[in-house]
XYZ file of C-alpha atoms in Angstrom:
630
model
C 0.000 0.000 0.000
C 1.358 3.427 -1.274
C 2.621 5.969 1.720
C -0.081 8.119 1.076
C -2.458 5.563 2.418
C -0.985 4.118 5.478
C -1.658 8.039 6.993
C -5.346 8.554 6.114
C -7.085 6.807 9.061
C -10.744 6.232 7.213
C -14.036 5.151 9.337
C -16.488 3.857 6.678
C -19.048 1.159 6.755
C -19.620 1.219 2.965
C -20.134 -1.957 1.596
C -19.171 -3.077 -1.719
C -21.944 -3.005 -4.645
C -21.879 -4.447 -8.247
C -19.709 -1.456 -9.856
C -17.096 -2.018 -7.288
C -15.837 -5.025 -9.537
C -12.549 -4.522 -10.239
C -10.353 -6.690 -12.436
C -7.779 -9.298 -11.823
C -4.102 -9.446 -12.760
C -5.486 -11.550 -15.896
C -7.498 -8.914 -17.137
C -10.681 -10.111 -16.075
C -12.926 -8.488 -13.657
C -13.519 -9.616 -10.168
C -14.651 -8.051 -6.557
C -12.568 -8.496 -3.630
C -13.260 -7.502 -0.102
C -11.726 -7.601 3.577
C -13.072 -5.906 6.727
C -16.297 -4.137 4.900
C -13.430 -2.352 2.808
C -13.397 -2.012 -1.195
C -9.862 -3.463 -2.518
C -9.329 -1.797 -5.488
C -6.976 -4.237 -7.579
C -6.081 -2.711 -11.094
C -5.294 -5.083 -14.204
C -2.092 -5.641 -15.726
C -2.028 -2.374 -17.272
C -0.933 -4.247 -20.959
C -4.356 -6.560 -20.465
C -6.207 -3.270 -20.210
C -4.283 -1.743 -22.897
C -5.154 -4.071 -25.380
C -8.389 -4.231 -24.807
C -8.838 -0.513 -25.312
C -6.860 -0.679 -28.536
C -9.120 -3.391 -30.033
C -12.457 -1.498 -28.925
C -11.251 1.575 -30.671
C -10.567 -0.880 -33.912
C -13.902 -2.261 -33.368
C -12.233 -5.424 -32.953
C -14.026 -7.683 -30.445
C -13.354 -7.407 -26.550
C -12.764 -10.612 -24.979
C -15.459 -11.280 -22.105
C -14.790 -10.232 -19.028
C -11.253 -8.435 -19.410
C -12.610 -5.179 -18.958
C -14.586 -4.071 -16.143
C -18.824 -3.578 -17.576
C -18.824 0.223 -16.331
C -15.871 0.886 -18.172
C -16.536 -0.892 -21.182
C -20.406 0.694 -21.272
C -18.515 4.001 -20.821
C -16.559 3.671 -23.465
C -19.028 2.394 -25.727
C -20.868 5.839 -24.675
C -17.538 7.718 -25.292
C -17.610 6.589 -28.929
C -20.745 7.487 -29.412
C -20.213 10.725 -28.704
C -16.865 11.282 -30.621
C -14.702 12.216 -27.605
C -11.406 12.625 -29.000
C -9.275 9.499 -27.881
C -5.557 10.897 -28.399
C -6.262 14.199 -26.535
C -8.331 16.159 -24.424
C -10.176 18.858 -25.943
C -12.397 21.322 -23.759
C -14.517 24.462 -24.545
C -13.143 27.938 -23.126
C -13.521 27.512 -19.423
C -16.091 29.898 -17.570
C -16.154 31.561 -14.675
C -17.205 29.332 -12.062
C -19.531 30.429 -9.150
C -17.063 30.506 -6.332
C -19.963 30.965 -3.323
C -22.595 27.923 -4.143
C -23.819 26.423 -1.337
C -21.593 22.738 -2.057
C -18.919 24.986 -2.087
C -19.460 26.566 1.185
C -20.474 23.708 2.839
C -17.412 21.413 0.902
C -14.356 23.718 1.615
C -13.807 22.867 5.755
C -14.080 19.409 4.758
C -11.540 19.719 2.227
C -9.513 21.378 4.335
C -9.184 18.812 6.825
C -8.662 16.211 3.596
C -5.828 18.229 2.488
C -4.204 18.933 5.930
C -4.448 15.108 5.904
C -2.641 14.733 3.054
C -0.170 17.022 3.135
C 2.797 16.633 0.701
C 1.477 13.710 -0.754
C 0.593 13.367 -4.480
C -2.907 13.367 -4.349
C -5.178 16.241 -6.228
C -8.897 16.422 -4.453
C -11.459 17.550 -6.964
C -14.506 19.199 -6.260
C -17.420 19.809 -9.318
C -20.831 20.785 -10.312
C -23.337 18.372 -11.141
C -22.581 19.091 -14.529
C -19.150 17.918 -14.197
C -17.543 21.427 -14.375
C -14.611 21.743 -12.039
C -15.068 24.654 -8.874
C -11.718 23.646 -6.950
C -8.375 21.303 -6.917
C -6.255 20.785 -4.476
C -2.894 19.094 -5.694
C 0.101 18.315 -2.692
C 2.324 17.251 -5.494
C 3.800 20.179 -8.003
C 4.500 17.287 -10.945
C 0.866 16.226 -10.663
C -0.347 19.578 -10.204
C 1.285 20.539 -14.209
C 0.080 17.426 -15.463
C -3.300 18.545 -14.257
C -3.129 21.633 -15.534
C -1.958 20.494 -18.943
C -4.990 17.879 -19.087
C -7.360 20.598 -18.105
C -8.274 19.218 -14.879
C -8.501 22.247 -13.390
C -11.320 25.338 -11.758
C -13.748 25.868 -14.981
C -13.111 22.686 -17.642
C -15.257 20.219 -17.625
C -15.310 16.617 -16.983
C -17.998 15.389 -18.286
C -17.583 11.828 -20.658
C -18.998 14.238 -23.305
C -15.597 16.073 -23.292
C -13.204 13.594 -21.764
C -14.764 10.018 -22.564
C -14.180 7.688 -19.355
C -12.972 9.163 -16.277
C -14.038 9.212 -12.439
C -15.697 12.019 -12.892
C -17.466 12.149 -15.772
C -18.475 8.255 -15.459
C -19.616 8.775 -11.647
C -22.271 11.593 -12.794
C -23.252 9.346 -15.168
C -24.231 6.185 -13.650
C -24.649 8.169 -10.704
C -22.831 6.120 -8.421
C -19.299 6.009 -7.391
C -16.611 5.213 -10.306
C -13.308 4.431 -9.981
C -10.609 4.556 -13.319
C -7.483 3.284 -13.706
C -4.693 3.970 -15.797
C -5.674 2.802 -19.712
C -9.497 1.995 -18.417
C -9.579 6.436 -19.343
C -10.911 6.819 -22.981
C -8.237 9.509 -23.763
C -4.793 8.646 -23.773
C -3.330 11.549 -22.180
C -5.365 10.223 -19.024
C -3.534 6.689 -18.682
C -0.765 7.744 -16.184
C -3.556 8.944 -13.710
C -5.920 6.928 -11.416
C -9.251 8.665 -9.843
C -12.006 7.645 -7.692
C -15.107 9.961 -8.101
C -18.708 9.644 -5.977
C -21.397 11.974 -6.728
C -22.079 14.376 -3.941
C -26.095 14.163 -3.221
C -28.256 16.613 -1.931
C -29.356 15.240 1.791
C -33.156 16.648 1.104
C -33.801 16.250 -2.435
C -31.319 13.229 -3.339
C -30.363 14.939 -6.742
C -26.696 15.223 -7.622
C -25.550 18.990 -6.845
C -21.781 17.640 -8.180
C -18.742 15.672 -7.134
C -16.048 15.145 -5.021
C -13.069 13.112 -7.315
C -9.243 12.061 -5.931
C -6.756 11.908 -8.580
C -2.804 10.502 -8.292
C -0.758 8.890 -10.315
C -1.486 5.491 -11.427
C 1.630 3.926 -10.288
C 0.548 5.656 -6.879
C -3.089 4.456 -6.396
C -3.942 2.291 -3.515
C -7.065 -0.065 -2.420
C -8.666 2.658 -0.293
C -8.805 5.521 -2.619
C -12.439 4.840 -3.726
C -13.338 4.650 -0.136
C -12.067 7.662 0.959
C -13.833 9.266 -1.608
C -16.796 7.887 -0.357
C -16.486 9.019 3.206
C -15.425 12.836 1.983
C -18.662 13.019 -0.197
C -20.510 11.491 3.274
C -18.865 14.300 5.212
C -19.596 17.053 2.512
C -23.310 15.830 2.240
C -23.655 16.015 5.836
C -22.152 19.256 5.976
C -25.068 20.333 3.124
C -27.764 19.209 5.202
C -26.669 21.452 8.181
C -26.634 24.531 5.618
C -29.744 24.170 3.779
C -31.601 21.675 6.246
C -32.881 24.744 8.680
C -33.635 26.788 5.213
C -35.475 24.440 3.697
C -37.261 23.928 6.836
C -38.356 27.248 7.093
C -39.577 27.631 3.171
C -41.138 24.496 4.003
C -43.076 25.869 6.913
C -44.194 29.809 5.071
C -45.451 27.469 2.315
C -47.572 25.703 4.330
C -48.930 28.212 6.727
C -49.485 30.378 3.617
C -51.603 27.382 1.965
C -53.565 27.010 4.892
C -54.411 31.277 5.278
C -55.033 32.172 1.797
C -57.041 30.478 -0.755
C -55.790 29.491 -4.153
C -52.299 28.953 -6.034
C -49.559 28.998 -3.494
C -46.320 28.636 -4.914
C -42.685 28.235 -3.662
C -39.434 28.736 -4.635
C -36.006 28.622 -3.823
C -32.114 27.870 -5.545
C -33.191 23.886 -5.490
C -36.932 23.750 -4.757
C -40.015 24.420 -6.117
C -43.641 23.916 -4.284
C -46.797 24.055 -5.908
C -50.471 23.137 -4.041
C -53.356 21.723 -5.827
C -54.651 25.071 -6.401
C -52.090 25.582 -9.395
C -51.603 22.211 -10.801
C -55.459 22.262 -11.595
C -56.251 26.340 -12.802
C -52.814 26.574 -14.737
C -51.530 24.324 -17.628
C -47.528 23.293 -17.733
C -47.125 26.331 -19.831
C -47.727 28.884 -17.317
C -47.171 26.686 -13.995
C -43.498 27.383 -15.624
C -44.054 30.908 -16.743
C -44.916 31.495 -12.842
C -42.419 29.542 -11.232
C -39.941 31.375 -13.498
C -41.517 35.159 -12.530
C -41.709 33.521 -8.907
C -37.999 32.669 -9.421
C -37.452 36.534 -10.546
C -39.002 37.559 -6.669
C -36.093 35.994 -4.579
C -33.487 38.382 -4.664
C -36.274 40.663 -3.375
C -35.721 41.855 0.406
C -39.730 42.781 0.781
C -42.812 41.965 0.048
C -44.182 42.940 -3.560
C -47.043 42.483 -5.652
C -46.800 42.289 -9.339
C -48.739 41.378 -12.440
C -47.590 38.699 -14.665
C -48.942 37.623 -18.320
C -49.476 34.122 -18.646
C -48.530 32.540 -22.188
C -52.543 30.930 -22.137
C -53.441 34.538 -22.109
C -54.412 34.792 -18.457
C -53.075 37.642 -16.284
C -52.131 36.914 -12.683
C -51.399 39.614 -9.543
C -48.343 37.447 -7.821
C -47.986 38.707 -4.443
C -44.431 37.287 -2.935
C -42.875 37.011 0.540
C -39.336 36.645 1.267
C -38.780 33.796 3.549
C -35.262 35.515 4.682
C -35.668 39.290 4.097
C -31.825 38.645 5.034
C -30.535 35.721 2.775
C -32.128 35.244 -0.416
C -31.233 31.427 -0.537
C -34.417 31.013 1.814
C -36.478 31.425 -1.196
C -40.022 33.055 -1.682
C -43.572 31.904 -0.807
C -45.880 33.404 -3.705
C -49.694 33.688 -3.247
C -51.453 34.166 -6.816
C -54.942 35.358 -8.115
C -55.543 35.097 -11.664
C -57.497 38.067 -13.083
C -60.313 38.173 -15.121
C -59.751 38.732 -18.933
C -61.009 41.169 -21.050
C -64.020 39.612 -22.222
C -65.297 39.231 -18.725
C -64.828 35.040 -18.752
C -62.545 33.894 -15.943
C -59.295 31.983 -16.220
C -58.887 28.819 -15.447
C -58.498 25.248 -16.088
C -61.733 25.658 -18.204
C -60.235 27.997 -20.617
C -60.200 26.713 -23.964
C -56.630 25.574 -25.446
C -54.947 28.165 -27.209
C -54.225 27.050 -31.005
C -51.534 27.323 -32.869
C -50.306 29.966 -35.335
C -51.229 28.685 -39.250
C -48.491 26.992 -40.374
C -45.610 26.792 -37.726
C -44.358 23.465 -36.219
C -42.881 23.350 -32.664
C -44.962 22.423 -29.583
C -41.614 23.379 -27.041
C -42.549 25.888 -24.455
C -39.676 28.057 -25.501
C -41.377 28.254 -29.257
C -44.843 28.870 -28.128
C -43.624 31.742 -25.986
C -41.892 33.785 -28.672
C -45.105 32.476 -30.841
C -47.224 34.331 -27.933
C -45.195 37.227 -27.504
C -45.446 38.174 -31.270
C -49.268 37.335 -31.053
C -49.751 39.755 -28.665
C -48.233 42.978 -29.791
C -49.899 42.174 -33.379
C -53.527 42.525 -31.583
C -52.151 45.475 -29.437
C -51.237 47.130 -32.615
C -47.744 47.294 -31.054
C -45.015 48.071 -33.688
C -42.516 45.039 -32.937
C -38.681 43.847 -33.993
C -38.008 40.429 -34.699
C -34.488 39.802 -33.718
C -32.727 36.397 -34.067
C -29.922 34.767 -36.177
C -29.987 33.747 -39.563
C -32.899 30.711 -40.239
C -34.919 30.981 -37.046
C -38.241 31.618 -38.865
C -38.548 35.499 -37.784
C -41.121 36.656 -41.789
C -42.543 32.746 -40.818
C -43.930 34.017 -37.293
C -44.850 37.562 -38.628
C -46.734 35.609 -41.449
C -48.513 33.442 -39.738
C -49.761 35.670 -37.368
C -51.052 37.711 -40.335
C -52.909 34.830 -41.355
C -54.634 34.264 -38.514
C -56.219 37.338 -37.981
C -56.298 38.743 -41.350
C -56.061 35.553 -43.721
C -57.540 37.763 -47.166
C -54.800 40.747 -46.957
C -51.454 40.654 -47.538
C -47.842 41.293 -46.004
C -45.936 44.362 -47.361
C -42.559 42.855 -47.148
C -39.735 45.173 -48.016
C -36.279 43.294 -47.720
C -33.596 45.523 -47.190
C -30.958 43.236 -48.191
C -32.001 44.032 -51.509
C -32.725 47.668 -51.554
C -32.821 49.400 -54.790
C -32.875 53.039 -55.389
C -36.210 52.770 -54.981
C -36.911 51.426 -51.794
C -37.032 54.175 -49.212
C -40.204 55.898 -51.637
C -41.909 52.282 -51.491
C -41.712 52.218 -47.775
C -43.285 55.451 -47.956
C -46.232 54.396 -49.680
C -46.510 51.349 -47.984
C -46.615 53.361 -44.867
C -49.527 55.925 -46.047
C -51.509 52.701 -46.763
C -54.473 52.205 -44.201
C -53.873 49.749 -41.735
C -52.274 46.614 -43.354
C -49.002 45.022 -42.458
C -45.457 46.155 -43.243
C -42.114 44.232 -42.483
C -39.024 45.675 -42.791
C -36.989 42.550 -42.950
C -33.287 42.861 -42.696
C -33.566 46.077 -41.375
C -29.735 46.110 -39.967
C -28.299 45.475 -43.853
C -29.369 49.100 -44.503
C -26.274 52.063 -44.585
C -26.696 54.688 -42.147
C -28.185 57.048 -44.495
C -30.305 55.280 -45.631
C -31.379 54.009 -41.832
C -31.869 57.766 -41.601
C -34.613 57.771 -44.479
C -36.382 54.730 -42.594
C -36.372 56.795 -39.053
C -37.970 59.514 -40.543
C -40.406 57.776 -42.759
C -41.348 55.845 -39.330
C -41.683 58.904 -37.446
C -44.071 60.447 -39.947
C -46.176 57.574 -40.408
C -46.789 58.079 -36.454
C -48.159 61.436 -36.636
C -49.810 61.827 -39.427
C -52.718 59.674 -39.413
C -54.416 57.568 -36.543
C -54.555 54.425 -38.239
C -51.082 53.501 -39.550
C -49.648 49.859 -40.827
C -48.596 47.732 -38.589
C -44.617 47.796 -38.727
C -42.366 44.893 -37.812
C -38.689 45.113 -38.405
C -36.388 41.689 -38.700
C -32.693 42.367 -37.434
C -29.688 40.539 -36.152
C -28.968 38.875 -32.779
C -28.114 42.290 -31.922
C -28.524 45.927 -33.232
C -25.425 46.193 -35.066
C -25.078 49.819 -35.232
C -26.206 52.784 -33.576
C -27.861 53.708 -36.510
C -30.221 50.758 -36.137
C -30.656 51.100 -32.626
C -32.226 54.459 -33.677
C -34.540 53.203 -35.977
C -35.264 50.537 -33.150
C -36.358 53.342 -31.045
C -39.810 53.131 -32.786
C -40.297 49.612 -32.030
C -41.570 49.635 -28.343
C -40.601 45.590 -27.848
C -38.618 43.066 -29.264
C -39.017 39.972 -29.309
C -36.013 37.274 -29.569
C -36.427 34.476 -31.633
C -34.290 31.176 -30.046
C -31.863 29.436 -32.457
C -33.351 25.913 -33.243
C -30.803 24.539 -30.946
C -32.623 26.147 -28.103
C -35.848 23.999 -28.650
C -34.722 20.598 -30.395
C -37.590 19.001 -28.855
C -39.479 20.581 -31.972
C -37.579 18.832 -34.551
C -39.167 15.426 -33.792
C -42.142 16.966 -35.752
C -40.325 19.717 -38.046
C -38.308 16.943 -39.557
C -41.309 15.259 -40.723
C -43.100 18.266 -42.042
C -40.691 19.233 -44.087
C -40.368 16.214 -45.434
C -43.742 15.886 -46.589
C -43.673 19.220 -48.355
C -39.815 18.983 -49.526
C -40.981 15.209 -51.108
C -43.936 16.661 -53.310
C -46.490 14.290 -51.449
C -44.606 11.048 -51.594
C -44.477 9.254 -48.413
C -40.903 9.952 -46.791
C -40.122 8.888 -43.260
C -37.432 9.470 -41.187
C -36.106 6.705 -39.537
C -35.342 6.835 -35.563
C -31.605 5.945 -35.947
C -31.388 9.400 -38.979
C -33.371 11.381 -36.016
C -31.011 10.726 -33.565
C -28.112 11.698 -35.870
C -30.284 15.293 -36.808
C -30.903 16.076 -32.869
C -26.839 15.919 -32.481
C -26.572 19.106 -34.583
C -25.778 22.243 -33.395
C -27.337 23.685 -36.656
C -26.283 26.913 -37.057
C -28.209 27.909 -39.819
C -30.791 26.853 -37.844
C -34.444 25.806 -40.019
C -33.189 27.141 -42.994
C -29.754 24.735 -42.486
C -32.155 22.263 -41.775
C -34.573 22.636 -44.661
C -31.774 22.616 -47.171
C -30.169 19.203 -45.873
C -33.660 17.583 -45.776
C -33.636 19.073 -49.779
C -30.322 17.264 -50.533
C -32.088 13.952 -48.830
C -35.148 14.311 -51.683
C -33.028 14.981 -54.392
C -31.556 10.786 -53.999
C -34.409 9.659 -52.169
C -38.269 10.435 -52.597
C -40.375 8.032 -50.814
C -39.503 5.124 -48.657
C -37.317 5.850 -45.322
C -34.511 7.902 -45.084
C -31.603 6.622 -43.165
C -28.400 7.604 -41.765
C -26.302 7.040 -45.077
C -29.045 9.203 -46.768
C -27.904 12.181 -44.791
C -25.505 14.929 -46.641
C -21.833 14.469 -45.150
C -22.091 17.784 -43.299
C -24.995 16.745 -41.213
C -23.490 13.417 -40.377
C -20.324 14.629 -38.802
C -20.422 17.402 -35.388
C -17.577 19.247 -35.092
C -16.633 21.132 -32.280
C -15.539 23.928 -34.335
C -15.657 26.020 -37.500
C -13.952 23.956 -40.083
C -12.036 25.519 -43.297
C -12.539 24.603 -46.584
C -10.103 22.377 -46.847
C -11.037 20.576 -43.734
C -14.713 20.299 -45.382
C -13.653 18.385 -47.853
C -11.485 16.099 -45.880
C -14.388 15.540 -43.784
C -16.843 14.814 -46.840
C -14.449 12.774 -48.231
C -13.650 10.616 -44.916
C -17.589 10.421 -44.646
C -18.237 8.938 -48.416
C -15.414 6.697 -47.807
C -17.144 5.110 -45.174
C -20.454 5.149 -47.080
C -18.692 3.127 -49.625
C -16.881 0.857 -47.325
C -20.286 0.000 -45.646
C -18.766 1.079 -42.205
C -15.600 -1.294 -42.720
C -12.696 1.672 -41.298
C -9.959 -0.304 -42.407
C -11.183 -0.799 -46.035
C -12.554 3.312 -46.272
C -8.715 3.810 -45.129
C -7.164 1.586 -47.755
C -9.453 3.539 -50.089
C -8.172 7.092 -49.064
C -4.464 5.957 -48.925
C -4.487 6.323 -44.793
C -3.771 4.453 -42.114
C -6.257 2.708 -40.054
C -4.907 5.057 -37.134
C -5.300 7.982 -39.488
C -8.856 7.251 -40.052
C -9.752 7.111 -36.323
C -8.346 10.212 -35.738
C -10.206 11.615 -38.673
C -13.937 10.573 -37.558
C -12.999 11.812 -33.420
C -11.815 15.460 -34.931
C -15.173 15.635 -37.109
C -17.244 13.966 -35.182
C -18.231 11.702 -38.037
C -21.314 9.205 -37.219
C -19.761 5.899 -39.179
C -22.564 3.723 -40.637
C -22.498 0.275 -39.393
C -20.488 -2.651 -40.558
């Protein structure tokens, strides 16, 4: 037993459970035990090497020479293209350095690390997302080995980024993990040994993030997954001390406050939300979201307030919140709520009749219909609106279809900027001095200044000089992109932000088969569940319009039957991390058609492109490239 070990003195009564396996000297896997404690026996690091190497070949893995939660997490590291010869991360964030695991974690890993002073043994402590907030390392070698693996405050851990670690595996079977030496997906990883358990919140029971100790391979002893065990016992503990007596005392306003006042009580703080009977049965999901979200708004509030909120079923409620902690806003906020009547004198409710969708949109995602409701609304308010989002999002779809619904026999007035003419400013002017009507401006932000100028001033005299002008959208950007459009913005009262499609992807479970039906000129075309999955990996950046135009390539081989993975353009089968270059486009298309061709068989797609079987790999991690099957 390493040094290191022989000066922890550990108390645990943790017995042993099925992913505790570990494997024997011969490669294959077995569970050992002695006094109630977990011996953690690694392989003969060449048995485990092997066996990696002839995964990543898809050769076949002899039975039982590598642990099942390793070989399950690497079979879920390939599917996600993690990178096996390196460790690529995104640009690490700022990290919230004053969460309540890390207030309640750091005395406890204080006393760890005064324990293991000097020794070379990093403690890791993330979020439930697998994002690092602290790392303690006693030993300066494995301290820069850290740092040049990215194991450090900010990167993330996650098997999406790394592939099989402690950390990333123990979030995701959500149980402790334990990884040794070449059982890590990414190379750079095989000289380090970890032992991760997911830290648990002691009310809720959901994962708030991880404590993970890291050494040196060579270094790792029988105890280490047990001592990470008893540290995330200690920290969990330490949680429930914290946030017990708060959530004890949100517990108690939101009772006391269902019992005084009738109706929808609701409660909210960081971790918990409360709703009563009340609001389950007036209020659909939609807005039992929309007010635990405005509810959400009230706890940085020191007093009491009352405020109205707009419900996306059209229902108006008067939210009157108490803090539970004028003092600390991590008590959270008990919300009493009366829902107005409407307009027409009929009262909200469960009763109220579903609202229906705009003519001619797809998406059923509560993100969608909100932007769908917030354009709705300030087209009956006669509320001159800008439609801001990137490129594809649908912004002239939403302004048409809400045209259509309450004025189906008149047309839109659309005057597209990006291809102004000499002519366009006096054609906005007449469009303007029609009565009533519809006008879009789309592409506002492609206009010069001076010519922005011309549009200001046409907009301001369309105000004044008659009472019944157009109503005037304007499409933009993202963002304004110069101050000249942020004057011509000025008479736009709202605007509403459209989400890029990879903000709802729950919508393109039906947007993929309505295009398809229109893009295949009536011919039955299905997509097939395995193609799906593939299309929900995208990041899409040209978001419907991207989308729309891949589906097109699919018709143009393929017009009825069901399309599969291989029917997919090369672009949309491969998810890159990054922006590639030409160049690397065509590498990647070619890799892709290779494989196509090849039926899935890497070695003979390599042999085909004049690569190495080694080559190849690389080539489908760094693209992301979804191989067909052999």
């Amino acid at each position: 037993m390493s040094v290191w070990l022989r000066r922890v003195e550990v108390a645990s009564t943790v017995t042993p459970g099925p992913d505790d396996a570990v494997p024997r000297q011969d490669g294959r896997a077995r569970r050992d035990t002695a006094a109630g404690q977990d011996l953690l026996i690694p392989a003969a690091p060449e048995a485990v090497a092997r066996s990696r190497i002839r995964f990543l070949t898809a050769e076949p893995v002899a039975p039982g020479s590598v642990r099942g939660t390793i070989l399950a997490s690497w079979r879920r590291s390939k599917a996600l293209n993690v990178a096996t010869d390196r460790v690529e991360q995104p640009t690490a964030p700022e990290v919230d350095t004053d969460s309540p695991l890390q207030r309640s974690a750091d005395p406890v890993l204080r006393s760890l690390r005064d324990q293991l002073d000097g020794q070379p043994m990093s403690i890791v402590l993330t979020d439930p997302s697998g994002a690092v907030l602290t790392r303690t390392a006693g030993d300066g070698d494995l301290g820069r080995y850290l740092d040049r693996v990215m194991l450090s405050p900010g990167y993330n851990y996650a098997e999406q980024f790394v592939g099989t670690n402690g950390i990333g595996t123990a979030l995701e079977v959500g149980g402790p993990a334990h990884v040794f030496g070449h059982e890590h997906y990414a190379e750079n990883l095989e000289v380090l040994a970890c032992a991760a358990v997911p830290v648990r919140h002691p009310i809720t029971g959901r994962a708030v993030g991880a404590i993970d100790l890291t050494c040196w391979a060579k270094d790792a002893g029988p105890l280490l997954l047990t001592l990470a065990k008893t540290t995330a016992e200690q920290i969990r503990q330490a949680l429930l001390a914290d946030q017990g007596t708060l959530h004890t005392e949100l517990l108690s306003e939101y009772l006391r406050t269902c019992r005084r006042m009738p109706g929808i009580v609701v409660a909210v703080s960081g971790d918990v939300v409360m709703l009563n009977d009340a609001a389950r049965t007036a209020l659909d999901p939609l807005d039992q979201n929309a007010l635990v979200a405005r509810a959400g708004e009230a706890i940085t509030c020191s007093r009491r307030t009352s405020v109205l909120a707009d419900l996306p079923s059209g229902a108006v409620a008067r939210m009157y919140s108490r803090p539970v902690r004028p003092d600390n806003p991590r008590g959270g906020v008990v919300v009493h709520v009366r829902l107005l009547d409407t307009p027409g004198g009929q009262p909200v409710g469960w009763e109220a009749a579903p609202r229906v969708p705009l003519p001619g949109l797809i998406g059923s995602s509560p993100t969608w219909l909100r932007v769908c409701d917030e354009v709705e609304r300030a087209y009956r308010a006669g509320e001159w609106l800008a439609v801001a989002g990137e490129p594809g999002v649908g912004k002239l779809a939403l302004l048409q279809a809400v045209q259509r619904r309450y004025h189906p026999g008149s047309g839109l007035t659309v005057l597209d900027a990006a291809d102004a003419a000499d002519a366009w400013s006096g054609s906005l002017r007449r469009a303007l001095r029609e009565r009533g009507g519809a006008v879009v401006l789309r592409h506002l932000d492609a206009l010069g200044d001076a010519r922005l100028r011309e549009v200001a001033a046409a907009l301001k005299d369309a105000h004044g000089a008659r009472k019944d002008p157009p109503w005037v959208a304007a499409t933009i950007g993202a963002e304004p992109s110069t101050d000249a459009v942020v004057d011509v913005l000025r008479h736009f009262p709202g605007t509403v932000q459209v989400p890029p499609l990879r903000l709802h992807m729950d919508d393109l479970a039906q947007l993929v088969p309505w295009l398809l039906d229109r893009l295949g000129g009536g011919e039955r075309l299905v997509c097939s569940s395995e193609a799906m999955k593939v299309l929900q990996r995208g990041s899409w950046p040209g978001n419907t319009g991207q989308l729309r135009a891949a589906l097109q390539d699919v018709v143009r081989h393929r017009r009825a039957g069901m399309v599969q993975v291989d029917d997919l353009p090369p672009a949309v089968r491969a998810v890159s991390r990054r922006r590639l270059s030409q160049l690397e486009s065509l590498e990647r298309d070619a890799v892709v058609q290779s494989l196509v061709d090849a039926h899935g068989d890497k070695a003979k797609a390599a042999s085909a492109l004049g690569i190495s079987r080694a080559t190849i790999y690389r080539k489908i991690h760094e693209y992301g490239i979804v191989a067909p099957s052999a």
